[in-house]
Coordinates of C-alpha atoms in Angstrom, one line a residue:
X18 CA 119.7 100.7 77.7
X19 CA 122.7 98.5 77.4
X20 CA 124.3 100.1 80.4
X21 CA 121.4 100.0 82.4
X22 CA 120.4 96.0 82.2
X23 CA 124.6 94.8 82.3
X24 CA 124.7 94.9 85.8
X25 CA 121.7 92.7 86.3
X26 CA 122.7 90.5 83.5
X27 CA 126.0 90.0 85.0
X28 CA 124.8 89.3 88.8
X29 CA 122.5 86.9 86.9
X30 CA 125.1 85.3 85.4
X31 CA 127.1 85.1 88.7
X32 CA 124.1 83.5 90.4
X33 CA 124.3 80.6 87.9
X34 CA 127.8 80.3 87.7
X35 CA 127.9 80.2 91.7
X36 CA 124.9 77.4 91.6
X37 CA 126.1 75.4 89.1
X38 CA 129.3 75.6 91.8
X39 CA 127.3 74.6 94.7
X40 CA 125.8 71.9 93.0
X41 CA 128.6 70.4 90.5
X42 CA 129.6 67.9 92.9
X43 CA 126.1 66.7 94.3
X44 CA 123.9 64.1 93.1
X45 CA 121.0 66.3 91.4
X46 CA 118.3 63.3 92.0
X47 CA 119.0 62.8 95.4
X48 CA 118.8 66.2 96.5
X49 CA 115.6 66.9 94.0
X50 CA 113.8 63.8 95.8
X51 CA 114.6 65.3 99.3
X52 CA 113.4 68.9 98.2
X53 CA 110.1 66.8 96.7
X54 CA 109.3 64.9 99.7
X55 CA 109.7 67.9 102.5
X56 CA 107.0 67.7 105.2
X57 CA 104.2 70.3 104.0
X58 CA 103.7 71.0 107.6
X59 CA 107.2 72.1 108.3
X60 CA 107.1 74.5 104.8
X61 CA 104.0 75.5 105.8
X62 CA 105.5 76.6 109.0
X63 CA 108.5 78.5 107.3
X64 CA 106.0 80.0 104.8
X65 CA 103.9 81.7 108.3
X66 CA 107.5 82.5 109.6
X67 CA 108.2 84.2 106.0
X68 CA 105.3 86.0 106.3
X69 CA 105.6 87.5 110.2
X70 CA 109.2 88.3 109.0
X71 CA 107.9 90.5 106.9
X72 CA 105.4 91.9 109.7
X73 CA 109.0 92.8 111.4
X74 CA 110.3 94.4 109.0
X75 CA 107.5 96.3 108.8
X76 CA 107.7 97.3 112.6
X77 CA 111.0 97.9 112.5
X78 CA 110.6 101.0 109.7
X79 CA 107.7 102.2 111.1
X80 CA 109.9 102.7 114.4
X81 CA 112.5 105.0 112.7
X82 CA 109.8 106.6 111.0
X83 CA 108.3 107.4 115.3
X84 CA 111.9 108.3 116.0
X85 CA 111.8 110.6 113.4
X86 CA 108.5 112.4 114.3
X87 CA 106.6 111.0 110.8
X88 CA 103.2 110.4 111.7
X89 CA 102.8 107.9 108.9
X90 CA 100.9 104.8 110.5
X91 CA 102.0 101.0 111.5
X92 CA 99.1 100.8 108.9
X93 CA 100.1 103.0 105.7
X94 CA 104.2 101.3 106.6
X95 CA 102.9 97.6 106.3
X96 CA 102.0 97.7 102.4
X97 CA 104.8 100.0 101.9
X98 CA 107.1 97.7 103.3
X99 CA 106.0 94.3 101.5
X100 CA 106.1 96.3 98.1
X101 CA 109.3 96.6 98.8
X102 CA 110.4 93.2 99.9
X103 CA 109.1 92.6 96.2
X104 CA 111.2 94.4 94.4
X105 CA 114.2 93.2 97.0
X106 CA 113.8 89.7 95.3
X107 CA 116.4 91.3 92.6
X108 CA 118.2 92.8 95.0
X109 CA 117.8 94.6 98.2
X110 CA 119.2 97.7 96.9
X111 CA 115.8 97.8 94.4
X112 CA 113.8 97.2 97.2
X113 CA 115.1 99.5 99.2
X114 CA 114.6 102.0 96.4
X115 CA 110.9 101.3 95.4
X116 CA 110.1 101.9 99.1
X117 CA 111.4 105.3 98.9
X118 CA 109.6 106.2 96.3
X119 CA 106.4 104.8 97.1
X120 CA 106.5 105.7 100.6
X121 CA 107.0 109.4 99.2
X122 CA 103.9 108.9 97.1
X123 CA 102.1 108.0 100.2
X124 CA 102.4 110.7 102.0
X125 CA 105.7 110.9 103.6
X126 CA 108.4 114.1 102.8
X127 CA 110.9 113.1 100.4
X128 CA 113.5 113.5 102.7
X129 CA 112.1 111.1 105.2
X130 CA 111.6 108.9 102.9
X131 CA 115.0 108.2 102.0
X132 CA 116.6 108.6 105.5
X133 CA 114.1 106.3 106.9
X134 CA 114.6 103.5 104.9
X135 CA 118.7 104.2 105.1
X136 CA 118.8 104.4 108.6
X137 CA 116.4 100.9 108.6
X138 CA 118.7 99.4 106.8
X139 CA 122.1 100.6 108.8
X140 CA 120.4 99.7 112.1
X141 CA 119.4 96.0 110.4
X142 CA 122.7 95.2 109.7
X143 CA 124.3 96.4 112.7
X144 CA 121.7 94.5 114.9
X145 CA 123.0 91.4 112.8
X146 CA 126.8 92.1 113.4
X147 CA 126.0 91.8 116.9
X148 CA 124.2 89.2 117.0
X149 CA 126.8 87.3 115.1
X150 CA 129.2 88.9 117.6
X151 CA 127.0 87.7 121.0
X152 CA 126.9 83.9 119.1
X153 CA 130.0 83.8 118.6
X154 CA 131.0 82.0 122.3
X155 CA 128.3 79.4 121.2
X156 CA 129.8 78.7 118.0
X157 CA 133.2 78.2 119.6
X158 CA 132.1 75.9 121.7
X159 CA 130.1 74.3 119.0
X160 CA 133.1 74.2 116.4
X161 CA 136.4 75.0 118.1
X162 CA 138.5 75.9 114.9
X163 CA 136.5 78.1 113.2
X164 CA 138.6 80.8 111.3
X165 CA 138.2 84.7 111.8
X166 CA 136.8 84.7 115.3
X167 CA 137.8 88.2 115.9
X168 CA 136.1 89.5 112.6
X169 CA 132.3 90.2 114.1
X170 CA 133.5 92.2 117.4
X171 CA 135.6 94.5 115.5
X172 CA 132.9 95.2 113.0
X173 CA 130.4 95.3 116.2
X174 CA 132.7 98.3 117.4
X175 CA 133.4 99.8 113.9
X176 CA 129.6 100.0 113.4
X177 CA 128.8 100.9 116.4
X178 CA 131.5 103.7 115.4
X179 CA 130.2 104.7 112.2
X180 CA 126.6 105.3 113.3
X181 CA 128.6 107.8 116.0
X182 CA 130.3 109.2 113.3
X183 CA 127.4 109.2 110.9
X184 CA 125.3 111.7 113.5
X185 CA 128.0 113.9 113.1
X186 CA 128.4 114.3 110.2
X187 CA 126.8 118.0 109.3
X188 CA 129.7 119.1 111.2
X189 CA 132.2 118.5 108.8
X190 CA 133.8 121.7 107.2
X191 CA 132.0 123.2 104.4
X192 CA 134.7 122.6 102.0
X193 CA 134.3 118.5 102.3
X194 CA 130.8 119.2 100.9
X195 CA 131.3 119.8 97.2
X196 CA 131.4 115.7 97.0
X197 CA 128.0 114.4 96.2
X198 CA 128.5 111.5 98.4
X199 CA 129.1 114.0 101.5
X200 CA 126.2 115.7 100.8
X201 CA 124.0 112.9 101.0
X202 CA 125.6 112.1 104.4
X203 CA 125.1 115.0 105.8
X204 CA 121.3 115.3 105.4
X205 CA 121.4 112.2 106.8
X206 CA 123.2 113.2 110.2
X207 CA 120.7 114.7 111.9
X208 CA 118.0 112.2 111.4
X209 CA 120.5 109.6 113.1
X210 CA 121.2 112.5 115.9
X211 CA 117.9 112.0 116.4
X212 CA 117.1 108.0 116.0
X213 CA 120.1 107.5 118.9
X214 CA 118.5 110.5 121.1
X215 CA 115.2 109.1 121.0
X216 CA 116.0 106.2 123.1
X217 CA 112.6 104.1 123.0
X218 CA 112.6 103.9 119.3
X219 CA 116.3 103.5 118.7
X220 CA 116.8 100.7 121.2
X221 CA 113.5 99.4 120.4
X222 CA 114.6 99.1 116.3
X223 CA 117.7 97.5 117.1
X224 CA 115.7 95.0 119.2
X225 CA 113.4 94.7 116.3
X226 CA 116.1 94.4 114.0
X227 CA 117.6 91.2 116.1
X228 CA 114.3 89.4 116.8
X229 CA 114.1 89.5 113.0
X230 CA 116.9 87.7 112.4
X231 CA 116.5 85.4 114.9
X232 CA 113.2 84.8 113.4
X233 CA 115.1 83.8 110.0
X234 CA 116.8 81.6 111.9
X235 CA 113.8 79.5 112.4
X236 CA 113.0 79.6 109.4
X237 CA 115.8 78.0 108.4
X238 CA 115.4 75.5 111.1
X239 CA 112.0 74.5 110.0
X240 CA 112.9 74.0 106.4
X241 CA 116.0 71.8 108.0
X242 CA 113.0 69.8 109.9
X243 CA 111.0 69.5 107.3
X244 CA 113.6 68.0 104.7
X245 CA 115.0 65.9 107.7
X246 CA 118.4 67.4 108.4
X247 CA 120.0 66.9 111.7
X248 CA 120.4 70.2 112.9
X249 CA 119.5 72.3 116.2
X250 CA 117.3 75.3 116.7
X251 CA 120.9 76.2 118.2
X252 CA 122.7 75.5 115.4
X253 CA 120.6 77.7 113.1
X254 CA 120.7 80.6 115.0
X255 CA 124.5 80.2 115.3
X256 CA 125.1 79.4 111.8
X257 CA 122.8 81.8 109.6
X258 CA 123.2 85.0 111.1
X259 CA 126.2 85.0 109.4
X260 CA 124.9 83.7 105.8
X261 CA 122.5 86.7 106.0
X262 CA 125.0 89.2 106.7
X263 CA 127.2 87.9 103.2
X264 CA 123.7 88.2 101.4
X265 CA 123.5 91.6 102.0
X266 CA 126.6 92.3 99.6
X267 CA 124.4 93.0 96.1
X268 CA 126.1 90.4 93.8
X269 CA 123.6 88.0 93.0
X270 CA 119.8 87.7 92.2
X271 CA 117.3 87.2 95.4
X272 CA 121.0 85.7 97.2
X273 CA 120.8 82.5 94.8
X274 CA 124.2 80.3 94.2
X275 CA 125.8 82.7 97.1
X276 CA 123.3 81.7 100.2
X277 CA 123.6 77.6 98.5
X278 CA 127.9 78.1 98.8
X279 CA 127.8 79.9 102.2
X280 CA 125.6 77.3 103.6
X281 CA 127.3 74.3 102.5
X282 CA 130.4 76.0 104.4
X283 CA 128.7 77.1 107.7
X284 CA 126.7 74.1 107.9
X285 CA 129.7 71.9 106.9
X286 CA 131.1 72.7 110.4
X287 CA 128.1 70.9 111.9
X288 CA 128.4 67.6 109.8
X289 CA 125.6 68.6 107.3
X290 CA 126.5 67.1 103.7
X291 CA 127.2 69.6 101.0
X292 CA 124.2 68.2 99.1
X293 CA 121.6 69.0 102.2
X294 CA 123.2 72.0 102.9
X295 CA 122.8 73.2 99.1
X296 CA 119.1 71.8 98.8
X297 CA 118.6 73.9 102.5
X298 CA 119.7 77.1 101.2
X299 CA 118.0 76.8 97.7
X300 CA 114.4 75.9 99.8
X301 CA 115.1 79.4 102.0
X302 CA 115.1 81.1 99.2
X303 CA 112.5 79.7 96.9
X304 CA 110.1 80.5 100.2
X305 CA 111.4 84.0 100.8
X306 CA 110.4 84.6 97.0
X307 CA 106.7 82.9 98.0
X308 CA 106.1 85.2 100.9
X309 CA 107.3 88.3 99.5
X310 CA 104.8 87.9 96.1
X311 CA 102.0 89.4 97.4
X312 CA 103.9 92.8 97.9
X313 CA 104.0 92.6 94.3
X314 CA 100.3 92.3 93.8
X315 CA 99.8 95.0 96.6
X316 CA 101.8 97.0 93.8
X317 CA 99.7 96.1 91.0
X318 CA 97.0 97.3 93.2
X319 CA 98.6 100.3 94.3
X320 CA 98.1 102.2 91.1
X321 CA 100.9 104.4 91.1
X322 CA 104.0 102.7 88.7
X323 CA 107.1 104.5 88.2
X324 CA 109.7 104.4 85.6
X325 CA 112.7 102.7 86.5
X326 CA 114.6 106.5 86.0
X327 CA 112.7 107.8 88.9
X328 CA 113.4 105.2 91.2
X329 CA 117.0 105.1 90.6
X330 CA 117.4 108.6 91.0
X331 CA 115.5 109.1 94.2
X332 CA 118.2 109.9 96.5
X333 CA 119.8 112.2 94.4
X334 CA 116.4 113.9 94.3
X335 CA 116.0 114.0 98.0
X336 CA 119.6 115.3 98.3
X337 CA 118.5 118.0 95.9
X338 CA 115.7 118.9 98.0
X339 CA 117.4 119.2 101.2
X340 CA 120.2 121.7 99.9
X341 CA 116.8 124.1 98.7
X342 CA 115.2 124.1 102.1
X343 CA 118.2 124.9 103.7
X344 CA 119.1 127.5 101.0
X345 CA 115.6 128.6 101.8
X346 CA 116.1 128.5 105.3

């Protein structure tokens, strides 16, 4: 029991720490008045941009799951999908979890299951690495000194690398295979072989994948409108690609007291004050936790409720069922 809450206690404890960090220097009325007094029309509008974000995401899956010759529907994806962008409120890692497993309940192998959603999430973050990396000659131009310019093109190539290297992997000598973490990779090789051959849906994921994040972008841009911070559409797409890319490392709750530091940094190099950059971040994540609620009542709904052991064994299971229908094969 003890071993299986400490992790969540401690990235609990890190998101406070890391807000009361964010905030310790900021007048706590001032920013609570601004977050009071944003235009309802403005969070109304990053509440609707919440909600077709998660419409993308949704399109986005179901495209893997074409380019991997599932024939579960745009239809059965969408619930699927918001369920899990529930459960990713702890962290994505969950979310991404619960999807396996309810998208196996619903009809999909298990081996899909778990491949789809992996290779989802590979091609989402690649498709943010390079848009951070095609930005990256705005934001120069925007802020001439910013540090680590050559960070996002080499990880553009690296990735671009490793899902190359990841389609190949089944080719590996037998004798790398008696590590667990091989095996996994290997079952996932040839699905990848075939998201990159299947052009129209590989392409058309990654082109998913970007839209999205551009579309958090105006979220974020909204919300900036709304609480009246002097920012550009411009600015937002240059600035949070990056914030979302640091909020994909699993150390916090929902992103909370990281996304509030990262911001008051990126937007810093714009001129936003530390306290409107804090009070930003905090109001993109109180609304990503709005919009993604109603996957959790589409789970109440649902009918089907796991125990946590099931969940967090999934891949493991799916790894275990490859290796008997090749065995069998």
């Amino acid at each position: 029991m003890v071993k299986r809450w400490l992790p969540w206690l401690l990235k609990g404890g890190l998101s406070v720490g890391l807000i009361w960090f964010a905030f310790r220097n900021i007048d706590l009325t001032e920013a609570w008045s601004r977050a009071r007094t944003i235009d309802p029309v403005m969070l109304s509008a990053a509440l609707a941009l919440g909600i077709a974000q998660i419409v993308i995401g949704a399109g986005r899956w179901w495209l893997v799951l074409r380019a991997l010759r599932s024939t579960f529907s745009a239809i059965q994806a969408f619930p699927v999908f918001y369920i899990g962008v529930c459960f990713s409120i702890v962290t994505p890692v969950l979310g991404d979890a619960v999807r396996m497993w309810k998208a196996h309940h619903s009809g999909l192998s298990l081996k899909t299951s778990v491949n789809s959603v992996m290779l989802e999430r590979i091609v989402t973050i690649l498709g943010l690495v390079l848009l951070v990396a095609a930005m990256e000659p705005l934001l120069l131009a925007r802020v001439p000194d910013v540090p680590g310019t050559w960070v996002f093109p080499l990880l553009s190539l690296a990735g671009i690398a490793g899902l190359a290297f990841l389609s190949q992997l089944d080719r590996l000598p037998v004798s790398l295979h008696r590590w667990r973490i091989v095996r996994g990779l290997v079952h996932l090789a040839g699905d990848t072989r075939l998201l990159i051959r299947r052009v129209p849906f590989g392409a058309g994921t990654l082109a998913v994948a970007i839209i999205g994040h551009a579309n958090l972008a105006l979220v974020v841009y909204a919300l900036a409108l709304g609480l009246k911070i002097d920012v550009s559409l411009l600015d937002c797409l240059i600035l949070f690609p990056p914030v979302i890319l640091a909020l994909t490392l699993p150390i916090s709750i929902a992103g909370f007291g990281l996304r509030e530091n990262i911001m008051i940094v990126a937007f810093g190099w714009v001129g936003v004050a530390p306290g409107s950059a804090a009070v930003l971040g905090l109001m993109f994540g109180l609304s990503s936790i709005v919009t993604a609620l109603p996957g959790g009542l589409i789970w109440l709904l649902s009918g089907e409720h796991p125990k946590m052991a099931e969940i967090e064994h999934i891949e493991e299971e799916a790894e275990d069922d490859a290796e008997k229908q090749t065995e069998g094969a």
